[in-house]
PDB file of C-alpha atoms in Angstrom:
ATOM      1  CA  MET Q1175      79.392  94.450 102.027  1.00 41.00           C
ATOM      2  CA  GLU Q1176      79.999  90.806 103.883  1.00 43.00           C
ATOM      3  CA  GLU Q1177      80.901  87.449 102.888  1.00 44.00           C
ATOM      4  CA  ARG Q1178      80.746  84.607 105.205  1.00 43.00           C
ATOM      5  CA  VAL Q1179      84.412  82.115 105.460  1.00 45.00           C
ATOM      6  CA  ALA Q1180      83.071  78.621 105.442  1.00 48.00           C
ATOM      7  CA  ASP Q1181      84.649  76.605 107.199  1.00 52.00           C
ATOM      8  CA  THR Q1182      86.095  79.306 109.577  1.00 52.00           C
ATOM      9  CA  GLY Q1183      82.851  80.673 110.287  1.00 58.00           C
ATOM     10  CA  TRP Q1184      83.711  84.464 110.001  1.00 60.00           C
ATOM     11  CA  VAL Q1185      81.995  86.827 107.741  1.00 59.00           C
ATOM     12  CA  SER Q1186      84.707  89.794 106.532  1.00 62.00           C
ATOM     13  CA  VAL Q1187      84.068  92.819 104.546  1.00 61.00           C
ATOM     14  CA  SER Q1188      87.799  92.098 103.250  1.00 68.00           C
ATOM     15  CA  ALA Q1189      86.296  89.151 101.447  1.00 69.00           C
ATOM     16  CA  PRO Q1190      85.901  89.948  97.462  1.00 69.00           C
ATOM     17  CA  TYR Q1191      89.211  91.592  97.875  1.00 71.00           C
ATOM     18  CA  VAL Q1192      90.956  88.440  97.809  1.00 70.00           C
ATOM     19  CA  ARG Q1193      88.571  85.954  95.880  1.00 70.00           C
ATOM     20  CA  PRO Q1194      88.804  85.762  91.839  1.00 70.00           C
ATOM     21  CA  ARG Q1195      85.767  87.803  90.388  1.00 67.00           C
ATOM     22  CA  ARG Q1196      83.872  86.409  87.442  1.00 74.00           C
ATOM     23  CA  PRO Q1197      83.832  87.640  84.061  1.00 71.00           C
ATOM     24  CA  GLY Q1198      81.554  91.153  84.228  1.00 70.00           C
ATOM     25  CA  GLU Q1199      82.071  91.983  87.704  1.00 72.00           C
ATOM     26  CA  SER Q1200      83.279  95.192  88.660  1.00 72.00           C
ATOM     27  CA  ASP Q1201      86.345  95.763  90.881  1.00 79.00           C
ATOM     28  CA  PRO Q1202      85.153  95.610  94.880  1.00 76.00           C
ATOM     29  CA  TRP Q1203      86.529  98.848  95.648  1.00 79.00           C
ATOM     30  CA  ALA Q1204      84.233 100.545  93.108  1.00 78.00           C
ATOM     31  CA  GLU Q1205      81.527  98.359  93.898  1.00 82.00           C
ATOM     32  CA  GLU Q1206      81.909  98.816  97.316  1.00 82.00           C
ATOM     33  CA  ALA Q1207      81.985 102.881  96.884  1.00 83.00           C
ATOM     34  CA  ALA Q1208      79.535 102.863  94.464  1.00 83.00           C
ATOM     35  CA  GLN Q1209      76.802 100.877  97.549  1.00 87.00           C
ATOM     36  CA  GLN Q1210      78.051 103.665  99.283  1.00 88.00           C
ATOM     37  CA  GLY Q1211      77.081 106.564  96.754  1.00 94.00           C
ATOM     38  CA  HIS Q1212      80.653 107.380  96.227  1.00 92.00           C
ATOM     39  CA  ILE Q1213      83.138 106.657  93.207  1.00 93.00           C
ATOM     40  CA  GLY Q1214      86.306 104.389  94.156  1.00 90.00           C
ATOM     41  CA  THR Q1215      89.214 103.998  91.351  1.00 91.00           C
ATOM     42  CA  HIS Q1216      93.222 103.186  91.323  1.00 92.00           C
ATOM     43  CA  GLN Q1217      96.084 105.016  90.167  1.00 95.00           C
ATOM     44  CA  LEU Q1218      98.747 102.334  89.534  1.00 96.00           C
ATOM     45  CA  ARG Q1219     101.959 104.076  90.900  1.00 97.00           C
ATOM     46  CA  THR Q1220     104.840 101.521  90.103  1.00 98.00           C
ATOM     47  CA  VAL Q1221     105.307  98.398  89.655  1.00 98.00           C
ATOM     48  CA  GLU Q1222     108.794  96.359  89.581  1.00 98.00           C
ATOM     49  CA  GLU Q1223     110.915  93.993  90.940  1.00 98.00           C
ATOM     50  CA  VAL Q1224     111.929  95.183  94.592  1.00 98.00           C
ATOM     51  CA  HIS Q1225     114.290  93.604  97.661  1.00 97.00           C
ATOM     52  CA  PRO Q1226     111.041  93.927  99.676  1.00 97.00           C
ATOM     53  CA  PRO Q1227     111.093  94.920 103.365  1.00 96.00           C
ATOM     54  CA  GLN Q1228     112.341  91.993 105.663  1.00 95.00           C
ATOM     55  CA  VAL Q1229     108.605  90.955 107.065  1.00 94.00           C
ATOM     56  CA  VAL Q1230     107.271  90.245 103.213  1.00 97.00           C
ATOM     57  CA  ALA Q1231     110.193  88.393 102.565  1.00 97.00           C
ATOM     58  CA  GLN Q1232     109.980  86.765 105.971  1.00 96.00           C
ATOM     59  CA  VAL Q1233     106.112  85.325 104.904  1.00 96.00           C
ATOM     60  CA  LEU Q1234     106.893  85.062 101.170  1.00 97.00           C
ATOM     61  CA  GLY Q1235     110.192  82.641 102.195  1.00 95.00           C
ATOM     62  CA  LEU Q1236     112.230  84.543  99.948  1.00 95.00           C
ATOM     63  CA  ASP Q1237     116.165  83.568 101.063  1.00 93.00           C
ATOM     64  CA  PRO Q1238     117.705  86.934 101.588  1.00 90.00           C
ATOM     65  CA  GLY Q1239     118.618  88.716  98.525  1.00 92.00           C
ATOM     66  CA  ASP Q1240     115.864  87.451  96.721  1.00 96.00           C
ATOM     67  CA  THR Q1241     113.246  89.995  94.878  1.00 97.00           C
ATOM     68  CA  ALA Q1242     109.755  90.284  94.591  1.00 98.00           C
ATOM     69  CA  ILE Q1243     107.662  92.240  92.092  1.00 98.00           C
ATOM     70  CA  VAL Q1244     105.726  95.189  93.689  1.00 98.00           C
ATOM     71  CA  ARG Q1245     102.333  96.945  92.442  1.00 98.00           C
ATOM     72  CA  ARG Q1246     101.965 100.377  94.122  1.00 98.00           C
ATOM     73  CA  ARG Q1247      98.662 101.137  93.924  1.00 97.00           C
ATOM     74  CA  LEU Q1248      97.033 104.627  95.155  1.00 97.00           C
ATOM     75  CA  VAL Q1249      93.301 103.679  96.082  1.00 95.00           C
ATOM     76  CA  LEU Q1250      91.093 106.880  95.815  1.00 95.00           C
ATOM     77  CA  LEU Q1251      87.574 108.074  96.486  1.00 94.00           C
ATOM     78  CA  ASP Q1252      86.013 110.149  94.688  1.00 95.00           C
ATOM     79  CA  GLY Q1253      88.855 111.337  93.727  1.00 95.00           C
ATOM     80  CA  ARG Q1254      91.053 112.390  96.822  1.00 96.00           C
ATOM     81  CA  PRO Q1255      93.718 110.025  98.535  1.00 97.00           C
ATOM     82  CA  THR Q1256      92.012 107.186 101.157  1.00 95.00           C
ATOM     83  CA  GLU Q1257      94.783 104.739 101.260  1.00 96.00           C
ATOM     84  CA  LEU Q1258      98.272 102.935  99.673  1.00 98.00           C
ATOM     85  CA  ALA Q1259      98.145  99.621  98.419  1.00 97.00           C
ATOM     86  CA  ASP Q1260     101.727  97.691  97.929  1.00 98.00           C
ATOM     87  CA  SER Q1261     101.026  93.578  96.598  1.00 97.00           C
ATOM     88  CA  TYR Q1262     104.231  91.939  96.575  1.00 98.00           C
ATOM     89  CA  TYR Q1263     104.246  88.460  94.593  1.00 98.00           C
ATOM     90  CA  PRO Q1264     107.144  85.690  94.935  1.00 97.00           C
ATOM     91  CA  VAL Q1265     108.998  86.530  90.924  1.00 97.00           C
ATOM     92  CA  THR Q1266     108.271  82.453  90.429  1.00 95.00           C
ATOM     93  CA  ILE Q1267     104.915  83.479  90.271  1.00 96.00           C
ATOM     94  CA  ALA Q1268     104.482  86.720  88.243  1.00 97.00           C
ATOM     95  CA  ARG Q1269     107.528  87.478  86.609  1.00 96.00           C
ATOM     96  CA  ASP Q1270     106.757  87.317  83.085  1.00 96.00           C
ATOM     97  CA  THR Q1271     103.036  86.975  83.258  1.00 97.00           C
ATOM     98  CA  PRO Q1272     100.628  90.488  83.305  1.00 96.00           C
ATOM     99  CA  LEU Q1273     101.350  90.662  87.670  1.00 97.00           C
ATOM    100  CA  ALA Q1274     104.659  92.270  86.444  1.00 97.00           C
ATOM    101  CA  GLU Q1275     103.333  94.562  83.787  1.00 97.00           C
ATOM    102  CA  ALA Q1276     102.466  98.652  84.788  1.00 96.00           C
ATOM    103  CA  ARG Q1277      98.643  98.318  83.181  1.00 94.00           C
ATOM    104  CA  LYS Q1278      95.113  97.258  85.098  1.00 90.00           C
ATOM    105  CA  ILE Q1279      94.847  93.171  85.379  1.00 89.00           C
ATOM    106  CA  PRO Q1280      90.825  92.467  84.261  1.00 84.00           C
ATOM    107  CA  GLY Q1281      89.661  91.468  87.491  1.00 83.00           C
ATOM    108  CA  GLY Q1282      92.550  92.073  89.681  1.00 88.00           C
ATOM    109  CA  ALA Q1283      95.293  90.075  91.074  1.00 92.00           C
ATOM    110  CA  PRO Q1284      93.896  87.409  92.618  1.00 91.00           C
ATOM    111  CA  THR Q1285      91.342  86.436  89.273  1.00 89.00           C
ATOM    112  CA  MET Q1286      95.089  86.348  87.424  1.00 93.00           C
ATOM    113  CA  LEU Q1287      96.709  84.295  90.752  1.00 94.00           C
ATOM    114  CA  ALA Q1288      93.870  82.058  89.886  1.00 92.00           C
ATOM    115  CA  GLU Q1289      94.557  81.819  86.556  1.00 93.00           C
ATOM    116  CA  LEU Q1290      98.002  81.504  86.418  1.00 96.00           C
ATOM    117  CA  GLY Q1291      97.507  78.445  88.627  1.00 95.00           C
ATOM    118  CA  TYR Q1292      97.622  79.681  92.276  1.00 95.00           C
ATOM    119  CA  GLN Q1293      93.229  79.513  93.252  1.00 93.00           C
ATOM    120  CA  PRO Q1294      93.652  81.582  96.155  1.00 90.00           C
ATOM    121  CA  HIS Q1295      92.240  79.879  99.342  1.00 90.00           C
ATOM    122  CA  SER Q1296      92.677  81.827 103.074  1.00 88.00           C
ATOM    123  CA  ALA Q1297      93.767  85.265 103.705  1.00 89.00           C
ATOM    124  CA  GLU Q1298      95.178  85.638 107.775  1.00 91.00           C
ATOM    125  CA  GLU Q1299      95.044  89.744 107.885  1.00 91.00           C
ATOM    126  CA  GLY Q1300      96.999  91.994 111.018  1.00 92.00           C
ATOM    127  CA  VAL Q1301      96.170  95.880 111.242  1.00 94.00           C
ATOM    128  CA  ILE Q1302      98.068  97.986 113.499  1.00 96.00           C
ATOM    129  CA  ALA Q1303      98.003 101.918 114.375  1.00 96.00           C
ATOM    130  CA  ARG Q1304     100.912 104.059 114.121  1.00 97.00           C
ATOM    131  CA  PRO Q1305     102.101 107.572 112.897  1.00 97.00           C
ATOM    132  CA  SER Q1306     102.122 108.503 109.191  1.00 97.00           C
ATOM    133  CA  THR Q1307     105.409 109.134 107.677  1.00 98.00           C
ATOM    134  CA  LEU Q1308     106.499 112.539 105.838  1.00 98.00           C
ATOM    135  CA  PRO Q1309     106.329 109.797 102.544  1.00 97.00           C
ATOM    136  CA  GLU Q1310     102.515 108.928 103.331  1.00 98.00           C
ATOM    137  CA  GLN Q1311     101.695 112.512 104.155  1.00 98.00           C
ATOM    138  CA  ASP Q1312     102.637 114.008 101.204  1.00 98.00           C
ATOM    139  CA  LEU Q1313     100.680 111.017  98.780  1.00 97.00           C
ATOM    140  CA  LEU Q1314      97.328 110.661 100.980  1.00 97.00           C
ATOM    141  CA  ASP Q1315      97.317 113.988 101.832  1.00 97.00           C
ATOM    142  CA  ILE Q1316      97.693 114.250 105.768  1.00 97.00           C
ATOM    143  CA  ARG Q1317      98.810 115.842 108.344  1.00 97.00           C
ATOM    144  CA  PRO Q1318     102.118 115.765 110.251  1.00 97.00           C
ATOM    145  CA  GLU Q1319     100.039 114.644 113.143  1.00 96.00           C
ATOM    146  CA  ASP Q1320      97.681 112.440 111.190  1.00 97.00           C
ATOM    147  CA  TRP Q1321      98.146 108.766 112.146  1.00 97.00           C
ATOM    148  CA  VAL Q1322      97.500 105.883 109.900  1.00 98.00           C
ATOM    149  CA  LEU Q1323      96.762 102.033 109.646  1.00 96.00           C
ATOM    150  CA  VAL Q1324      98.247  99.781 108.121  1.00 97.00           C
ATOM    151  CA  LEU Q1325      96.226  96.331 107.296  1.00 94.00           C
ATOM    152  CA  THR Q1326      98.668  93.204 106.102  1.00 95.00           C
ATOM    153  CA  ARG Q1327      97.082  90.499 103.963  1.00 94.00           C
ATOM    154  CA  VAL Q1328      98.428  87.557 103.453  1.00 95.00           C
ATOM    155  CA  LEU Q1329      96.602  85.112 100.721  1.00 94.00           C
ATOM    156  CA  ARG Q1330      97.383  81.461 100.762  1.00 94.00           C
ATOM    157  CA  THR Q1331      96.745  78.327  98.321  1.00 94.00           C
ATOM    158  CA  ASN Q1332      94.849  75.622  99.770  1.00 92.00           C
ATOM    159  CA  ASP Q1333      98.885  73.688 100.618  1.00 94.00           C
ATOM    160  CA  GLY Q1334      99.296  76.840 102.553  1.00 93.00           C
ATOM    161  CA  VAL Q1335     101.843  78.814 100.060  1.00 95.00           C
ATOM    162  CA  PRO Q1336     102.203  82.977  99.916  1.00 97.00           C
ATOM    163  CA  ILE Q1337     101.075  84.022  96.638  1.00 97.00           C
ATOM    164  CA  GLU Q1338     100.451  87.650  98.323  1.00 96.00           C
ATOM    165  CA  VAL Q1339     101.021  90.042 101.267  1.00 98.00           C
ATOM    166  CA  ALA Q1340      99.290  93.079 100.835  1.00 97.00           C
ATOM    167  CA  VAL Q1341     100.368  95.826 102.716  1.00 97.00           C
ATOM    168  CA  MET Q1342      97.795  98.487 102.692  1.00 96.00           C
ATOM    169  CA  THR Q1343      98.858 102.298 104.775  1.00 98.00           C
ATOM    170  CA  MET Q1344      94.926 103.896 105.329  1.00 96.00           C
ATOM    171  CA  ILE Q1345      94.192 107.197 106.423  1.00 95.00           C
ATOM    172  CA  ALA Q1346      92.953 106.081 109.855  1.00 94.00           C
ATOM    173  CA  ASP Q1347      90.157 109.267 109.953  1.00 89.00           C
ATOM    174  CA  GLY Q1348      86.890 108.125 109.823  1.00 82.00           C
ATOM    175  CA  ARG Q1349      88.218 104.251 108.836  1.00 81.00           C
ATOM    176  CA  GLU Q1350      86.240 101.416 110.321  1.00 78.00           C
ATOM    177  CA  LEU Q1351      87.438  97.942 109.662  1.00 77.00           C
ATOM    178  CA  ARG Q1352      84.690  95.053 109.764  1.00 74.00           C
ATOM    179  CA  TYR Q1353      84.980  91.699 110.570  1.00 72.00           C
ATOM    180  CA  LYS Q1354      82.160  88.924 112.616  1.00 68.00           C
ATOM    181  CA  MET Q1355      82.046  86.067 114.133  1.00 64.00           C
ATOM    182  CA  ILE Q1356      79.609  83.330 113.357  1.00 62.00           C
ATOM    183  CA  ILE Q1357      79.352  81.083 116.178  1.00 58.00           C
ATOM    184  CA  GLN Q1358      78.160  77.635 115.249  1.00 56.00           C
TER     185      GLN Q1358
END
């Protein structure tokens, strides 16, 4: 599914994943998988308050020693692991909200963020390829020689406040990331 980002001219398949969902709208991963004749699901692995990786802490503007809420999920396609998705939120936003609870969030995190008054406005993404680690090999059921793609997405409000840093570690084999620019 492509969705146009009006102010930049960029079109990305990521857009449905970062916008709040309307009541009754299905999960974007389930929707995307279904369009290809598959079943896309998530398994929530853990939700906890952690000292995030340095790059995440830096993007969220956290001081040394500050914590963040992380929601760790295993993304499945037809019951097989395809991706690890870790989403980090500042505790000032997420603590004592459904984002900090080990349960599914109706409409997903962007919907909850909007309900909390943090309307997602922009998303920045970066992608790297690297060899997989032993924990990733175990969770994704891949071989030691297999590589992964790591997509890091920063979600910000209209005034530039970072509200989510998502780190998605994907099986590289067969993965395609699509972006298109509309020249105006």
